[in-house]
């Protein structure tokens, strides 16, 4: 396989600004945790920790489904949370599953994580009111546009494959 003349990665990445914004927002949330003396907790842990506090132990598959996340993403998050002593993993109802539950440390963090969750949602609403195009509305409009014509269909429309 040969490459084309021009390196397409030298053009600005249309996703970069969005990824950088999300990473910066997560970093600031993590800074709030650290300022409160909470070490080793990442913003992506809040959703599953809060959910487990309200549901009790779940398998990774059940947790992923309840959070509308992929099994792979939740499996990676659970491994990171287990490393930080926030959850335990015990054999599930069959040999292929593991039940995830909160440790004492994980359970003790939930009240703060719930407060941070509410504060973050209030912050997003505040940001939405300050900008001409609300982030939440833009995301919803993009989602609706992709329902009308999927990302895959759009890519295939623009895809010019090199000769084989």
mmCIF file of C-alpha atoms in Angstrom:
data_model
loop_
_atom_site.group_PDB
_atom_site.id
_atom_site.type_symbol
_atom_site.label_atom_id
_atom_site.label_comp_id
_atom_site.label_asym_id
_atom_site.label_seq_id
_atom_site.Cartn_x
_atom_site.Cartn_y
_atom_site.Cartn_z
ATOM 1 C CA UNK A 1 0.000 0.000 0.000
ATOM 2 C CA UNK A 2 1.365 3.402 -0.919
ATOM 3 C CA UNK A 3 0.481 6.740 0.561
ATOM 4 C CA UNK A 4 -0.831 9.714 -1.355
ATOM 5 C CA UNK A 5 1.231 12.801 -2.076
ATOM 6 C CA UNK A 6 -0.042 14.956 0.776
ATOM 7 C CA UNK A 7 -0.156 13.898 4.427
ATOM 8 C CA UNK A 8 -3.802 14.496 5.468
ATOM 9 C CA UNK A 9 -2.803 14.705 9.137
ATOM 10 C CA UNK A 10 -1.014 18.006 8.488
ATOM 11 C CA UNK A 11 -4.411 19.690 8.061
ATOM 12 C CA UNK A 12 -6.145 20.880 11.229
ATOM 13 C CA UNK A 13 -7.993 18.062 12.998
ATOM 14 C CA UNK A 14 -11.692 19.018 13.248
ATOM 15 C CA UNK A 15 -12.000 16.954 16.456
ATOM 16 C CA UNK A 16 -9.011 18.512 18.237
ATOM 17 C CA UNK A 17 -10.836 21.499 19.721
ATOM 18 C CA UNK A 18 -13.648 19.319 21.076
ATOM 19 C CA UNK A 19 -11.269 16.734 22.556
ATOM 20 C CA UNK A 20 -9.098 19.491 24.061
ATOM 21 C CA UNK A 21 -12.153 21.229 25.565
ATOM 22 C CA UNK A 22 -13.466 18.018 27.128
ATOM 23 C CA UNK A 23 -10.003 17.143 28.479
ATOM 24 C CA UNK A 24 -9.610 20.632 29.967
ATOM 25 C CA UNK A 25 -13.046 20.450 31.612
ATOM 26 C CA UNK A 26 -12.252 16.998 33.064
ATOM 27 C CA UNK A 27 -8.889 18.292 34.327
ATOM 28 C CA UNK A 28 -10.645 21.118 36.166
ATOM 29 C CA UNK A 29 -13.150 18.707 37.728
ATOM 30 C CA UNK A 30 -10.228 16.530 38.822
ATOM 31 C CA UNK A 31 -8.598 19.649 40.299
ATOM 32 C CA UNK A 32 -11.754 20.189 42.412
ATOM 33 C CA UNK A 33 -11.330 16.637 43.737
ATOM 34 C CA UNK A 34 -7.656 17.196 44.527
ATOM 35 C CA UNK A 35 -8.403 20.505 46.277
ATOM 36 C CA UNK A 36 -10.789 18.550 48.512
ATOM 37 C CA UNK A 37 -8.054 16.004 49.290
ATOM 38 C CA UNK A 38 -9.544 13.317 47.050
ATOM 39 C CA UNK A 39 -6.666 11.565 45.329
ATOM 40 C CA UNK A 40 -6.814 8.994 42.539
ATOM 41 C CA UNK A 41 -10.397 9.791 41.502
ATOM 42 C CA UNK A 42 -11.087 10.767 37.930
ATOM 43 C CA UNK A 43 -14.241 12.456 36.674
ATOM 44 C CA UNK A 44 -15.185 9.372 34.638
ATOM 45 C CA UNK A 45 -15.479 7.420 37.915
ATOM 46 C CA UNK A 46 -18.349 9.554 39.261
ATOM 47 C CA UNK A 47 -21.150 8.131 37.097
ATOM 48 C CA UNK A 48 -20.476 4.429 37.846
ATOM 49 C CA UNK A 49 -19.715 5.053 41.529
ATOM 50 C CA UNK A 50 -22.959 6.977 42.017
ATOM 51 C CA UNK A 51 -24.929 4.347 40.095
ATOM 52 C CA UNK A 52 -23.452 1.487 42.158
ATOM 53 C CA UNK A 53 -24.331 3.357 45.355
ATOM 54 C CA UNK A 54 -27.977 3.435 44.255
ATOM 55 C CA UNK A 55 -28.275 -0.027 42.686
ATOM 56 C CA UNK A 56 -25.947 -2.175 44.713
ATOM 57 C CA UNK A 57 -23.572 -4.642 43.062
ATOM 58 C CA UNK A 58 -23.851 -5.068 39.284
ATOM 59 C CA UNK A 59 -22.003 -7.053 36.665
ATOM 60 C CA UNK A 60 -19.893 -5.025 34.276
ATOM 61 C CA UNK A 61 -22.471 -5.703 31.540
ATOM 62 C CA UNK A 62 -25.351 -4.517 33.773
ATOM 63 C CA UNK A 63 -23.395 -1.428 34.820
ATOM 64 C CA UNK A 64 -22.494 -0.598 31.207
ATOM 65 C CA UNK A 65 -26.113 -0.980 30.110
ATOM 66 C CA UNK A 66 -27.420 1.147 32.992
ATOM 67 C CA UNK A 67 -24.971 3.950 32.081
ATOM 68 C CA UNK A 68 -25.427 3.585 28.298
ATOM 69 C CA UNK A 69 -21.697 2.958 27.893
ATOM 70 C CA UNK A 70 -19.801 0.205 26.094
ATOM 71 C CA UNK A 71 -18.773 -2.938 27.973
ATOM 72 C CA UNK A 72 -15.149 -2.194 27.045
ATOM 73 C CA UNK A 73 -15.244 1.378 28.387
ATOM 74 C CA UNK A 74 -16.820 0.300 31.680
ATOM 75 C CA UNK A 75 -14.440 -2.642 32.008
ATOM 76 C CA UNK A 76 -11.478 -0.243 31.687
ATOM 77 C CA UNK A 77 -13.062 2.227 34.133
ATOM 78 C CA UNK A 78 -13.767 -0.556 36.654
ATOM 79 C CA UNK A 79 -10.147 -1.747 36.415
ATOM 80 C CA UNK A 80 -8.925 1.799 37.121
ATOM 81 C CA UNK A 81 -11.405 2.214 40.014
ATOM 82 C CA UNK A 82 -10.359 -1.143 41.474
ATOM 83 C CA UNK A 83 -6.699 -0.036 41.303
ATOM 84 C CA UNK A 84 -7.652 3.061 43.334
ATOM 85 C CA UNK A 85 -9.494 0.972 45.949
ATOM 86 C CA UNK A 86 -12.960 2.301 45.029
ATOM 87 C CA UNK A 87 -14.633 -0.951 43.952
ATOM 88 C CA UNK A 88 -14.314 -4.676 44.432
ATOM 89 C CA UNK A 89 -14.791 -7.365 41.822
ATOM 90 C CA UNK A 90 -16.222 -10.735 42.887
ATOM 91 C CA UNK A 91 -17.287 -13.756 40.827
ATOM 92 C CA UNK A 92 -20.753 -13.222 39.391
ATOM 93 C CA UNK A 93 -23.695 -15.575 38.860
ATOM 94 C CA UNK A 94 -21.745 -17.563 36.253
ATOM 95 C CA UNK A 95 -18.091 -18.169 35.466
ATOM 96 C CA UNK A 96 -17.977 -15.435 32.802
ATOM 97 C CA UNK A 97 -19.173 -12.507 34.916
ATOM 98 C CA UNK A 98 -17.848 -10.390 37.758
ATOM 99 C CA UNK A 99 -19.999 -8.424 40.204
ATOM 100 C CA UNK A 100 -18.744 -4.939 40.958
ATOM 101 C CA UNK A 101 -19.440 -3.315 44.324
ATOM 102 C CA UNK A 102 -18.254 -0.243 46.188
ATOM 103 C CA UNK A 103 -15.532 -0.419 48.806
ATOM 104 C CA UNK A 104 -15.850 1.642 51.971
ATOM 105 C CA UNK A 105 -13.667 4.297 50.327
ATOM 106 C CA UNK A 106 -15.866 4.337 47.227
ATOM 107 C CA UNK A 107 -19.058 4.537 49.287
ATOM 108 C CA UNK A 108 -17.644 7.379 51.412
ATOM 109 C CA UNK A 109 -16.972 9.461 48.275
ATOM 110 C CA UNK A 110 -20.499 9.179 46.839
ATOM 111 C CA UNK A 111 -22.100 12.102 48.741
ATOM 112 C CA UNK A 112 -19.360 14.440 47.484
ATOM 113 C CA UNK A 113 -19.533 12.992 43.944
ATOM 114 C CA UNK A 114 -23.313 13.517 43.888
ATOM 115 C CA UNK A 115 -22.824 17.142 44.990
ATOM 116 C CA UNK A 116 -20.137 17.630 42.327
ATOM 117 C CA UNK A 117 -22.431 16.005 39.725
ATOM 118 C CA UNK A 118 -25.208 18.493 40.527
ATOM 119 C CA UNK A 119 -22.731 21.401 40.516
ATOM 120 C CA UNK A 120 -21.332 20.300 37.154
ATOM 121 C CA UNK A 121 -24.825 20.122 35.655
ATOM 122 C CA UNK A 122 -25.564 23.609 37.001
ATOM 123 C CA UNK A 123 -22.278 24.805 35.480
ATOM 124 C CA UNK A 124 -23.205 23.385 32.064
ATOM 125 C CA UNK A 125 -26.584 25.142 32.270
ATOM 126 C CA UNK A 126 -24.770 28.380 33.198
ATOM 127 C CA UNK A 127 -22.403 27.995 30.248
ATOM 128 C CA UNK A 128 -25.331 27.260 27.930
ATOM 129 C CA UNK A 129 -26.933 30.546 28.987
ATOM 130 C CA UNK A 130 -23.736 32.542 28.332
ATOM 131 C CA UNK A 131 -23.053 31.441 24.778
ATOM 132 C CA UNK A 132 -25.070 32.139 21.630
ATOM 133 C CA UNK A 133 -25.437 28.415 20.813
ATOM 134 C CA UNK A 134 -26.009 26.208 23.837
ATOM 135 C CA UNK A 135 -23.620 23.246 23.895
ATOM 136 C CA UNK A 136 -26.405 20.897 24.886
ATOM 137 C CA UNK A 137 -28.567 22.094 21.994
ATOM 138 C CA UNK A 138 -25.715 21.798 19.489
ATOM 139 C CA UNK A 139 -24.997 18.245 20.661
ATOM 140 C CA UNK A 140 -28.688 17.362 20.332
ATOM 141 C CA UNK A 141 -28.863 18.891 16.849
ATOM 142 C CA UNK A 142 -25.782 16.936 15.745
ATOM 143 C CA UNK A 143 -27.320 13.748 17.170
ATOM 144 C CA UNK A 144 -30.544 14.412 15.234
ATOM 145 C CA UNK A 145 -28.623 15.130 12.019
ATOM 146 C CA UNK A 146 -26.781 11.823 12.436
ATOM 147 C CA UNK A 147 -30.096 10.050 12.944
ATOM 148 C CA UNK A 148 -31.245 11.439 9.585
ATOM 149 C CA UNK A 149 -27.995 10.370 7.905
ATOM 150 C CA UNK A 150 -25.398 8.416 9.856
ATOM 151 C CA UNK A 151 -21.737 9.284 10.255
ATOM 152 C CA UNK A 152 -20.920 6.101 8.319
ATOM 153 C CA UNK A 153 -23.134 7.145 5.402
ATOM 154 C CA UNK A 154 -21.595 10.607 5.373
ATOM 155 C CA UNK A 155 -18.039 9.233 5.423
ATOM 156 C CA UNK A 156 -18.820 6.799 2.611
ATOM 157 C CA UNK A 157 -20.252 9.685 0.568
ATOM 158 C CA UNK A 158 -16.922 11.550 0.819
ATOM 159 C CA UNK A 159 -14.609 8.526 0.720
ATOM 160 C CA UNK A 160 -12.429 8.294 -2.341
ATOM 161 C CA UNK A 161 -10.472 5.083 -1.997
ATOM 162 C CA UNK A 162 -7.025 4.734 -3.547
ATOM 163 C CA UNK A 163 -6.672 2.305 -6.413
ATOM 164 C CA UNK A 164 -5.681 -1.200 -5.353
#
